[in-house]
Short mmCIF file of C-alpha atoms in Angstrom, two decimals:
data_model
loop_
_atom_site.label_atom_id
_atom_site.label_comp_id
_atom_site.label_asym_id
_atom_site.label_seq_id
_atom_site.Cartn_x
_atom_site.Cartn_y
_atom_site.Cartn_z
CA UNK A 1 0.29 -0.02 -0.05
CA UNK A 2 1.58 3.53 -0.89
CA UNK A 3 1.74 5.92 2.25
CA UNK A 4 0.51 9.09 2.25
CA UNK A 5 3.81 11.22 1.50
CA UNK A 6 4.54 8.64 -1.52
CA UNK A 7 0.79 9.34 -2.72
CA UNK A 8 1.48 13.10 -2.60
CA UNK A 9 4.99 12.93 -4.42
CA UNK A 10 2.60 11.12 -6.99
CA UNK A 11 0.03 13.58 -7.15
CA UNK A 12 2.69 16.49 -7.71
CA UNK A 13 4.04 14.76 -10.38
CA UNK A 14 0.82 14.38 -12.09
CA UNK A 15 0.29 17.52 -11.76
CA UNK A 16 3.10 18.74 -13.20
CA UNK A 17 2.20 16.39 -16.54
CA UNK A 18 -0.95 18.05 -16.55
CA UNK A 19 0.16 21.38 -16.22
CA UNK A 20 2.44 21.13 -18.50
CA UNK A 21 2.17 23.84 -21.80
CA UNK A 22 5.09 22.34 -23.86
CA UNK A 23 4.64 18.67 -23.95
CA UNK A 24 7.77 18.60 -26.47
CA UNK A 25 9.95 19.60 -23.25
CA UNK A 26 8.07 17.75 -20.88
CA UNK A 27 10.60 15.15 -19.86
CA UNK A 28 13.79 17.73 -19.64
CA UNK A 29 11.74 18.84 -16.23
CA UNK A 30 9.84 15.96 -15.38
CA UNK A 31 12.69 13.37 -15.10
CA UNK A 32 14.64 15.53 -12.25
CA UNK A 33 11.57 16.02 -10.71
CA UNK A 34 10.97 12.63 -10.12
CA UNK A 35 14.34 11.85 -8.68
CA UNK A 36 13.52 14.78 -6.37
CA UNK A 37 10.01 13.53 -5.08
CA UNK A 38 11.58 9.92 -4.55
CA UNK A 39 14.03 11.03 -2.67
CA UNK A 40 11.88 13.28 -0.80
CA UNK A 41 9.76 10.22 0.42
CA UNK A 42 12.96 8.88 2.23
CA UNK A 43 14.19 6.51 -0.86
CA UNK A 44 17.82 6.76 -1.45
CA UNK A 45 18.91 6.74 -4.75
CA UNK A 46 22.07 8.18 -6.99
CA UNK A 47 20.29 8.42 -9.90
CA UNK A 48 17.12 7.99 -12.08
CA UNK A 49 16.97 7.71 -16.12
CA UNK A 50 14.29 7.12 -18.45
CA UNK A 51 15.04 5.19 -21.48
CA UNK A 52 12.63 4.93 -24.82
CA UNK A 53 13.00 2.85 -27.77
CA UNK A 54 11.03 2.08 -31.16
CA UNK A 55 9.31 -1.07 -32.08
CA UNK A 56 12.36 -2.16 -33.37
CA UNK A 57 14.37 -1.78 -29.46
CA UNK A 58 16.52 0.51 -31.37
CA UNK A 59 16.86 3.95 -28.72
CA UNK A 60 14.52 6.67 -29.30
CA UNK A 61 15.48 9.04 -26.49
CA UNK A 62 16.97 9.22 -22.88
CA UNK A 63 17.05 11.18 -20.02
CA UNK A 64 19.24 10.93 -16.77
CA UNK A 65 19.29 13.02 -13.75
CA UNK A 66 21.47 12.59 -10.57
CA UNK A 67 21.97 13.64 -7.52
CA UNK A 68 24.54 16.00 -6.69
CA UNK A 69 24.48 17.34 -2.94
CA UNK A 70 21.41 18.78 -2.41
CA UNK A 71 20.44 19.19 -6.19
CA UNK A 72 19.47 17.02 -8.78
CA UNK A 73 21.58 17.71 -12.28
CA UNK A 74 20.57 16.55 -15.82
CA UNK A 75 23.23 14.33 -17.60
CA UNK A 76 23.72 12.98 -20.68
CA UNK A 77 22.49 9.18 -20.65
CA UNK A 78 24.86 8.20 -23.28
CA UNK A 79 27.84 8.71 -21.21
CA UNK A 80 26.42 6.35 -18.41
CA UNK A 81 24.60 3.78 -20.46
CA UNK A 82 25.39 0.91 -22.89
CA UNK A 83 22.33 1.23 -24.96
CA UNK A 84 23.00 -1.58 -27.39
CA UNK A 85 22.50 -4.24 -24.47
CA UNK A 86 19.22 -2.98 -22.59
CA UNK A 87 16.62 -4.50 -24.35
CA UNK A 88 18.28 -7.83 -25.55
CA UNK A 89 16.76 -10.98 -23.80
CA UNK A 90 19.02 -11.99 -21.25
CA UNK A 91 18.23 -13.71 -18.15
CA UNK A 92 18.46 -10.64 -16.29
CA UNK A 93 15.96 -8.55 -18.69
CA UNK A 94 13.14 -11.41 -19.23
CA UNK A 95 11.18 -10.09 -16.28
CA UNK A 96 11.28 -6.81 -17.30
CA UNK A 97 10.75 -7.13 -21.06
CA UNK A 98 7.48 -8.95 -19.71
CA UNK A 99 6.54 -5.72 -17.93
CA UNK A 100 7.48 -6.65 -14.30
CA UNK A 101 9.98 -4.22 -11.85
CA UNK A 102 13.61 -5.79 -11.89
CA UNK A 103 15.88 -5.38 -8.73
CA UNK A 104 19.50 -6.22 -10.42
CA UNK A 105 22.74 -6.51 -7.80
CA UNK A 106 25.15 -5.81 -10.56
CA UNK A 107 25.11 -2.12 -12.33
CA UNK A 108 28.05 -3.40 -14.33
CA UNK A 109 25.35 -5.30 -16.69
CA UNK A 110 24.50 -1.99 -17.83
CA UNK A 111 26.26 1.29 -16.56
CA UNK A 112 29.72 2.00 -18.48
CA UNK A 113 32.95 1.30 -16.75
CA UNK A 114 33.96 4.80 -16.65
CA UNK A 115 31.02 6.05 -14.99
CA UNK A 116 32.24 7.79 -11.56
CA UNK A 117 29.45 6.60 -9.32
CA UNK A 118 29.52 2.81 -10.36
CA UNK A 119 31.61 1.36 -7.55
CA UNK A 120 28.76 2.71 -4.78
CA UNK A 121 26.08 1.46 -6.67
CA UNK A 122 24.74 -1.85 -5.11
CA UNK A 123 21.52 -2.42 -6.75
CA UNK A 124 19.72 -0.74 -9.97
CA UNK A 125 16.16 -1.08 -10.06
CA UNK A 126 14.34 -1.16 -13.51
CA UNK A 127 10.81 -0.41 -14.18
CA UNK A 128 9.25 -1.03 -17.63
CA UNK A 129 7.15 1.44 -19.35
CA UNK A 130 4.28 0.57 -21.15
CA UNK A 131 2.95 2.48 -24.31
CA UNK A 132 0.20 0.76 -26.43
CA UNK A 133 0.11 -2.55 -24.87
CA UNK A 134 4.02 -3.20 -25.06
CA UNK A 135 6.82 -1.92 -23.30
CA UNK A 136 8.76 1.03 -24.91
CA UNK A 137 10.81 1.97 -22.27
CA UNK A 138 12.23 1.50 -18.84
CA UNK A 139 12.90 3.78 -15.89
CA UNK A 140 16.66 2.84 -14.30
CA UNK A 141 17.74 4.17 -11.03
CA UNK A 142 20.74 3.18 -9.19
CA UNK A 143 21.38 2.85 -5.30
CA UNK A 144 24.02 2.37 -2.87
CA UNK A 145 21.80 0.04 -1.05
CA UNK A 146 21.70 -3.64 -1.63
CA UNK A 147 18.55 -5.44 -3.89
CA UNK A 148 17.37 -6.46 0.22
CA UNK A 149 16.99 -2.73 1.00
CA UNK A 150 14.89 -2.13 -1.64
CA UNK A 151 11.24 -2.21 -0.14
CA UNK A 152 7.95 -2.89 -1.42
CA UNK A 153 6.24 0.44 -0.75
CA UNK A 154 9.29 1.71 -2.82
CA UNK A 155 8.71 -0.82 -5.72
CA UNK A 156 4.47 0.10 -5.65
CA UNK A 157 5.79 3.61 -6.00
CA UNK A 158 8.01 2.97 -8.62
CA UNK A 159 5.69 0.97 -10.54
CA UNK A 160 2.48 3.95 -10.34
CA UNK A 161 5.37 6.50 -11.20
CA UNK A 162 6.37 4.15 -14.49
CA UNK A 163 2.65 4.43 -15.55
CA UNK A 164 2.65 7.88 -14.85
CA UNK A 165 5.96 8.40 -17.24
CA UNK A 166 3.83 6.30 -19.66
CA UNK A 167 0.91 8.61 -19.99
CA UNK A 168 3.18 11.55 -20.25
CA UNK A 169 5.28 9.43 -23.47
CA UNK A 170 1.88 9.36 -25.04
CA UNK A 171 1.12 12.86 -24.39
CA UNK A 172 4.13 13.89 -26.10
CA UNK A 173 4.36 11.04 -28.54
CA UNK A 174 0.43 12.55 -29.58
CA UNK A 175 1.61 15.92 -29.60
CA UNK A 176 4.59 14.88 -31.83
CA UNK A 177 2.17 12.98 -34.46
CA UNK A 178 -0.79 16.18 -34.48
CA UNK A 179 2.31 18.51 -34.87
CA UNK A 180 3.59 16.27 -38.26
CA UNK A 181 0.39 15.94 -39.21
CA UNK A 182 -0.39 19.70 -39.03
CA UNK A 183 2.75 20.57 -41.05
CA UNK A 184 1.73 17.99 -43.54
CA UNK A 185 -1.61 19.65 -44.24
CA UNK A 186 -0.62 22.93 -43.83
CA UNK A 187 2.32 22.07 -46.91
CA UNK A 188 -0.65 19.72 -48.76
CA UNK A 189 -3.13 23.22 -48.08
CA UNK A 190 -0.19 25.21 -50.08
CA UNK A 191 -0.26 22.71 -52.68
CA UNK A 192 -4.08 22.48 -53.38
CA UNK A 193 -4.05 26.11 -53.39
CA UNK A 194 -1.65 26.55 -55.93
CA UNK A 195 -3.10 23.54 -58.34
CA UNK A 196 -6.46 25.67 -57.48
CA UNK A 197 -4.80 28.54 -59.07
CA UNK A 198 -3.34 26.61 -61.89
CA UNK A 199 -6.68 25.45 -62.68
CA UNK A 200 -8.36 28.96 -62.27
CA UNK A 201 -5.50 30.33 -64.95
CA UNK A 202 -6.17 27.22 -67.39
CA UNK A 203 -9.91 27.79 -67.12
CA UNK A 204 -9.63 31.62 -67.80
CA UNK A 205 -7.16 31.29 -70.18
CA UNK A 206 -8.88 27.99 -72.32
CA UNK A 207 -12.16 29.97 -71.95
CA UNK A 208 -10.96 33.20 -73.17
CA UNK A 209 -9.12 31.66 -76.10
CA UNK A 210 -12.27 29.25 -77.11
CA UNK A 211 -14.46 32.33 -76.78
CA UNK A 212 -13.08 34.23 -79.46
CA UNK A 213 -13.32 32.03 -82.45
CA UNK A 214 -16.64 31.14 -81.37
CA UNK A 215 -18.30 34.45 -81.22
CA UNK A 216 -16.79 34.66 -85.08
CA UNK A 217 -18.84 31.17 -85.95
CA UNK A 218 -22.07 32.25 -84.04
CA UNK A 219 -21.81 35.27 -86.22
CA UNK A 220 -21.02 34.31 -89.34
CA UNK A 221 -23.92 31.62 -88.74
CA UNK A 222 -26.30 33.66 -88.28
CA UNK A 223 -25.34 36.20 -91.15
CA UNK A 224 -25.70 33.10 -93.43
CA UNK A 225 -28.97 31.89 -91.86
CA UNK A 226 -30.43 35.41 -91.56
CA UNK A 227 -29.23 37.09 -95.10
CA UNK A 228 -31.78 37.83 -97.47
CA UNK A 229 -29.87 38.32 -100.67
CA UNK A 230 -28.75 34.75 -100.78
CA UNK A 231 -30.96 31.70 -101.19
CA UNK A 232 -30.57 28.77 -99.07
CA UNK A 233 -32.06 25.23 -99.34
CA UNK A 234 -33.89 24.07 -96.34
CA UNK A 235 -31.10 21.45 -95.40
CA UNK A 236 -28.86 23.84 -95.27
CA UNK A 237 -30.86 26.26 -92.94
CA UNK A 238 -31.14 23.29 -90.49
CA UNK A 239 -27.47 22.44 -90.57
CA UNK A 240 -27.03 26.49 -90.03
CA UNK A 241 -29.90 26.55 -87.31
CA UNK A 242 -27.92 23.48 -85.89
CA UNK A 243 -24.22 25.35 -85.46
CA UNK A 244 -25.80 28.43 -84.23
CA UNK A 245 -27.56 26.62 -81.29
CA UNK A 246 -24.68 24.72 -80.98
CA UNK A 247 -22.04 27.39 -80.65
CA UNK A 248 -24.45 29.32 -78.30
CA UNK A 249 -24.47 26.49 -76.17
CA UNK A 250 -20.82 26.22 -75.91
CA UNK A 251 -20.34 30.38 -75.18
CA UNK A 252 -23.01 29.85 -72.31
CA UNK A 253 -20.67 27.11 -71.30
CA UNK A 254 -17.37 29.23 -71.81
CA UNK A 255 -19.06 32.03 -69.81
CA UNK A 256 -20.36 29.91 -66.60
CA UNK A 257 -16.73 28.23 -66.39
CA UNK A 258 -15.48 31.87 -66.40
CA UNK A 259 -17.93 33.18 -64.09
CA UNK A 260 -17.88 30.08 -61.60
CA UNK A 261 -14.00 30.68 -61.52
CA UNK A 262 -14.37 34.19 -60.45
CA UNK A 263 -17.09 33.67 -57.93
CA UNK A 264 -15.05 30.97 -56.63
CA UNK A 265 -12.03 32.61 -56.42
CA UNK A 266 -13.07 35.34 -54.41
CA UNK A 267 -13.19 37.94 -57.51
CA UNK A 268 -16.28 39.20 -57.49
CA UNK A 269 -17.39 42.55 -56.14
CA UNK A 270 -20.86 42.65 -54.22
CA UNK A 271 -21.96 46.28 -54.08
CA UNK A 272 -25.76 46.60 -52.62
CA UNK A 273 -27.74 49.48 -52.98
CA UNK A 274 -31.92 49.82 -52.72
CA UNK A 275 -33.65 49.06 -55.88
CA UNK A 276 -37.51 48.04 -57.15
CA UNK A 277 -36.97 44.45 -57.92
CA UNK A 278 -40.58 44.99 -60.22
CA UNK A 279 -38.27 47.48 -62.26
CA UNK A 280 -35.43 44.98 -62.99
CA UNK A 281 -37.99 42.53 -63.74
CA UNK A 282 -39.56 44.58 -66.25
CA UNK A 283 -36.39 45.05 -68.20
CA UNK A 284 -35.45 41.69 -68.07
CA UNK A 285 -38.94 40.47 -69.58
CA UNK A 286 -38.55 43.41 -72.64
CA UNK A 287 -34.72 41.95 -72.97
CA UNK A 288 -36.11 38.16 -73.31
CA UNK A 289 -39.30 38.95 -75.23
CA UNK A 290 -38.24 38.45 -78.95
CA UNK A 291 -36.55 35.16 -77.41
CA UNK A 292 -40.04 34.10 -75.95
CA UNK A 293 -42.41 35.15 -79.17
CA UNK A 294 -40.07 33.12 -81.02
CA UNK A 295 -40.68 30.05 -79.03
CA UNK A 296 -44.27 30.71 -78.74
CA UNK A 297 -44.13 31.32 -74.74
CA UNK A 298 -46.02 33.98 -72.91
CA UNK A 299 -43.81 35.59 -70.06
CA UNK A 300 -45.50 38.12 -67.37
CA UNK A 301 -45.26 39.78 -64.35
CA UNK A 302 -47.87 40.03 -61.67
CA UNK A 303 -47.37 43.69 -60.46
CA UNK A 304 -47.87 43.88 -56.74
CA UNK A 305 -46.82 46.89 -54.19
CA UNK A 306 -43.37 46.25 -53.05
CA UNK A 307 -40.87 48.10 -50.76
CA UNK A 308 -37.08 48.00 -51.87
CA UNK A 309 -34.63 45.52 -51.74
CA UNK A 310 -30.82 46.02 -50.64
CA UNK A 311 -28.93 43.60 -53.30
CA UNK A 312 -26.39 44.31 -56.05
CA UNK A 313 -28.64 44.43 -58.90
CA UNK A 314 -26.03 43.27 -61.25
CA UNK A 315 -26.02 40.21 -59.53
CA UNK A 316 -29.28 39.90 -59.09
CA UNK A 317 -30.31 40.37 -62.80
CA UNK A 318 -27.40 37.37 -63.16
CA UNK A 319 -29.87 35.29 -61.28
CA UNK A 320 -33.13 36.29 -62.83
CA UNK A 321 -31.75 35.93 -66.12
CA UNK A 322 -30.40 32.71 -65.08
CA UNK A 323 -33.66 31.08 -64.23
CA UNK A 324 -35.72 32.64 -67.07
CA UNK A 325 -33.54 31.29 -69.47
CA UNK A 326 -34.10 28.23 -67.79
CA UNK A 327 -37.69 28.28 -67.83
CA UNK A 328 -37.67 29.50 -71.75
CA UNK A 329 -35.63 25.95 -72.20
CA UNK A 330 -37.95 23.59 -70.58
CA UNK A 331 -41.19 25.26 -71.09
CA UNK A 332 -42.69 23.75 -74.72
CA UNK A 333 -44.22 26.06 -76.97
CA UNK A 334 -47.70 27.97 -76.23
CA UNK A 335 -46.89 27.58 -72.24
CA UNK A 336 -46.34 30.59 -69.88
CA UNK A 337 -43.88 31.48 -67.46
CA UNK A 338 -45.28 34.21 -64.55
CA UNK A 339 -42.91 36.15 -62.50
CA UNK A 340 -44.83 36.99 -58.94
CA UNK A 341 -43.58 38.52 -55.60
CA UNK A 342 -44.43 38.29 -51.60
CA UNK A 343 -42.77 40.21 -49.11
CA UNK A 344 -43.13 39.38 -45.18
CA UNK A 345 -41.75 43.03 -44.20
CA UNK A 346 -37.95 41.53 -44.09
CA UNK A 347 -37.57 40.02 -47.40
CA UNK A 348 -38.82 40.08 -50.90
CA UNK A 349 -39.69 36.69 -52.60
CA UNK A 350 -39.43 36.73 -56.41
CA UNK A 351 -41.29 33.29 -57.86
CA UNK A 352 -40.30 32.35 -61.45
CA UNK A 353 -43.13 29.74 -62.16
CA UNK A 354 -43.29 27.86 -65.43
CA UNK A 355 -45.46 25.51 -67.26
CA UNK A 356 -42.69 23.24 -68.51
CA UNK A 357 -41.39 19.86 -67.74
CA UNK A 358 -41.23 19.95 -64.01
CA UNK A 359 -38.97 18.18 -61.39
CA UNK A 360 -39.32 15.19 -59.96
CA UNK A 361 -39.56 15.39 -55.61
CA UNK A 362 -36.59 13.08 -55.37
CA UNK A 363 -34.43 15.52 -57.75
CA UNK A 364 -35.47 18.28 -55.95
CA UNK A 365 -32.96 17.91 -53.20
CA UNK A 366 -30.39 17.71 -56.01
CA UNK A 367 -30.78 20.68 -57.55
CA UNK A 368 -28.05 23.93 -57.47
CA UNK A 369 -24.99 21.73 -57.46
CA UNK A 370 -22.26 22.14 -59.52
CA UNK A 371 -22.81 20.20 -62.93
CA UNK A 372 -26.35 19.11 -61.38
CA UNK A 373 -27.76 17.27 -64.17
CA UNK A 374 -30.83 15.25 -63.34
CA UNK A 375 -31.82 11.98 -65.02
CA UNK A 376 -35.59 12.53 -66.81
CA UNK A 377 -35.76 16.03 -65.28
CA UNK A 378 -35.43 19.45 -65.10
CA UNK A 379 -31.94 19.64 -66.04
CA UNK A 380 -31.27 16.98 -68.21
CA UNK A 381 -34.20 17.64 -71.05
CA UNK A 382 -32.42 16.70 -74.49
CA UNK A 383 -33.24 20.00 -76.14
CA UNK A 384 -32.04 22.49 -73.25
CA UNK A 385 -28.25 22.07 -73.82
CA UNK A 386 -27.99 23.17 -70.06
CA UNK A 387 -24.31 23.11 -68.70
CA UNK A 388 -25.30 22.12 -65.31
CA UNK A 389 -23.77 25.36 -63.98
CA UNK A 390 -26.40 27.73 -63.94
CA UNK A 391 -28.18 27.16 -60.90
CA UNK A 392 -24.83 26.50 -58.78
CA UNK A 393 -24.17 30.28 -60.15
CA UNK A 394 -28.01 31.65 -59.07
CA UNK A 395 -27.30 29.45 -55.27
CA UNK A 396 -23.64 31.14 -54.88
CA UNK A 397 -24.47 34.74 -55.85
CA UNK A 398 -27.47 34.32 -53.44
CA UNK A 399 -25.38 32.97 -50.91
CA UNK A 400 -23.05 36.42 -51.25
CA UNK A 401 -26.11 38.38 -51.24
CA UNK A 402 -27.12 37.11 -47.84
CA UNK A 403 -30.60 35.42 -49.50
CA UNK A 404 -32.36 32.12 -49.85
CA UNK A 405 -32.75 30.46 -53.42
CA UNK A 406 -35.51 27.29 -53.44
CA UNK A 407 -37.13 25.25 -56.14
CA UNK A 408 -40.93 23.78 -56.39
CA UNK A 409 -42.47 21.35 -58.43
CA UNK A 410 -45.34 19.03 -58.09
CA UNK A 411 -43.72 16.56 -60.25
CA UNK A 412 -42.96 15.67 -63.68
CA UNK A 413 -44.99 17.40 -66.56
CA UNK A 414 -46.43 19.53 -63.90
CA UNK A 415 -44.35 22.77 -64.12
CA UNK A 416 -41.75 24.42 -61.49
CA UNK A 417 -41.19 27.44 -59.21
CA UNK A 418 -38.02 28.78 -58.80
CA UNK A 419 -37.98 31.18 -56.17
CA UNK A 420 -35.19 33.15 -54.02
CA UNK A 421 -35.69 36.26 -51.54
CA UNK A 422 -33.69 39.11 -50.82
CA UNK A 423 -33.61 41.30 -47.89
CA UNK A 424 -35.41 44.54 -47.67
CA UNK A 425 -33.72 47.96 -47.44
CA UNK A 426 -34.61 48.47 -43.64
CA UNK A 427 -33.19 50.93 -41.34
CA UNK A 428 -31.30 48.09 -39.72
CA UNK A 429 -30.09 46.55 -42.97
CA UNK A 430 -29.15 50.11 -44.31
CA UNK A 431 -27.34 50.53 -40.80
CA UNK A 432 -25.29 47.51 -41.48
CA UNK A 433 -24.66 47.64 -45.30
CA UNK A 434 -21.20 47.01 -44.58
CA UNK A 435 -22.03 43.37 -43.80
CA UNK A 436 -23.90 42.92 -47.26
CA UNK A 437 -21.13 44.58 -48.90
CA UNK A 438 -18.03 42.65 -50.43
CA UNK A 439 -14.99 45.48 -51.91
CA UNK A 440 -12.16 44.26 -53.95
CA UNK A 441 -10.46 47.09 -56.02
CA UNK A 442 -8.39 46.70 -58.50
CA UNK A 443 -8.88 42.66 -58.11
CA UNK A 444 -12.35 42.83 -58.77
CA UNK A 445 -13.82 41.04 -62.27
CA UNK A 446 -17.11 41.58 -64.05
CA UNK A 447 -19.27 38.41 -64.44
CA UNK A 448 -20.15 37.17 -67.94
CA UNK A 449 -23.33 38.18 -69.12
CA UNK A 450 -26.34 35.11 -69.24
CA UNK A 451 -27.54 34.71 -73.06
CA UNK A 452 -30.88 33.91 -73.35
#
């Protein structure tokens, strides 16, 4: 049974471990303190050493402290021990390697002959230190007393101290692993940032290089298709029409890729102001009117008195053009698109409802993801030519505007409604305008327009 003085010494050592702020340097202070506490209990030892090895029993590190008058001095352990023989399975070490304390009468088994205190040492106590179910180290104490003079109480205390050393070693080993892992993560993160920048640069360069010839092809195809002084066959008209549509799809894809690159790299400014959503919607309806008539689709707005919203009108325009463009793609001829509003005094909700192909309930939750094309549903219509990027861009911009976007549909063939909310320009919102603003100065880039 451990006496109260020994228990108090153990508790002080435990507190030293728990209070240590620099775990990596813990054993530098812990080993001398262990010897000090053992001596304070009345036990007499000349030195104490703690030795750790790796799984192949190769020396990992060691700490040594010896009694020098009334002081405890740290010493280089490699000058004292023959480490090569410490963990060999000799007869004397079998008990230690199996996890038991051994009190050896012959100190010269492990201590070098040139150690000046070797002649006065009459016993060496060796305690195994366990770590992850194996002996990963030993605590060695040299004494001028014979093995018979080492008491059971001492051995019990040393056993408890060895458990504490094992716990401290585990803390140190864990911190070392965490530090190493953190450094690797920082390194990998830096590499990922570099790769991400290379990706952005490649997308930007490739997109610009693609857009120039595509724009030329689209212009020439449109001119050939619409020139009145040149007679072309119906077959040629079909070919030119397909060329024009395919080129527009590629241009939209290039624009979407550029916009995503700019948004995700943080190069998009948000400059909010007060404006009337109805005015913006009216302008967009006028802009898409020709395309809607060409497809036989009626686009209308249900006018309702509204408070002004506080948002970046250019980014809101980008969102609405994407949503109206999608509605036009997925609404058959003679269909209709109705834009309506709702307000609860805090936000203005804008709903763009179409009579198109609709969305299955299972697919609703998959919307607004990058390349979020859905099977047999809204984004996968064969005639749409969608990139799967438009809704993702809308969601990303809405998040930057402190708004919300969602979709509703009763199922395939029953149309759909895409709704988004924006904050009203209340006194509280205006007072916190900086919260809704992102200014980048010279690093800002303008988003490419949506072509319907």
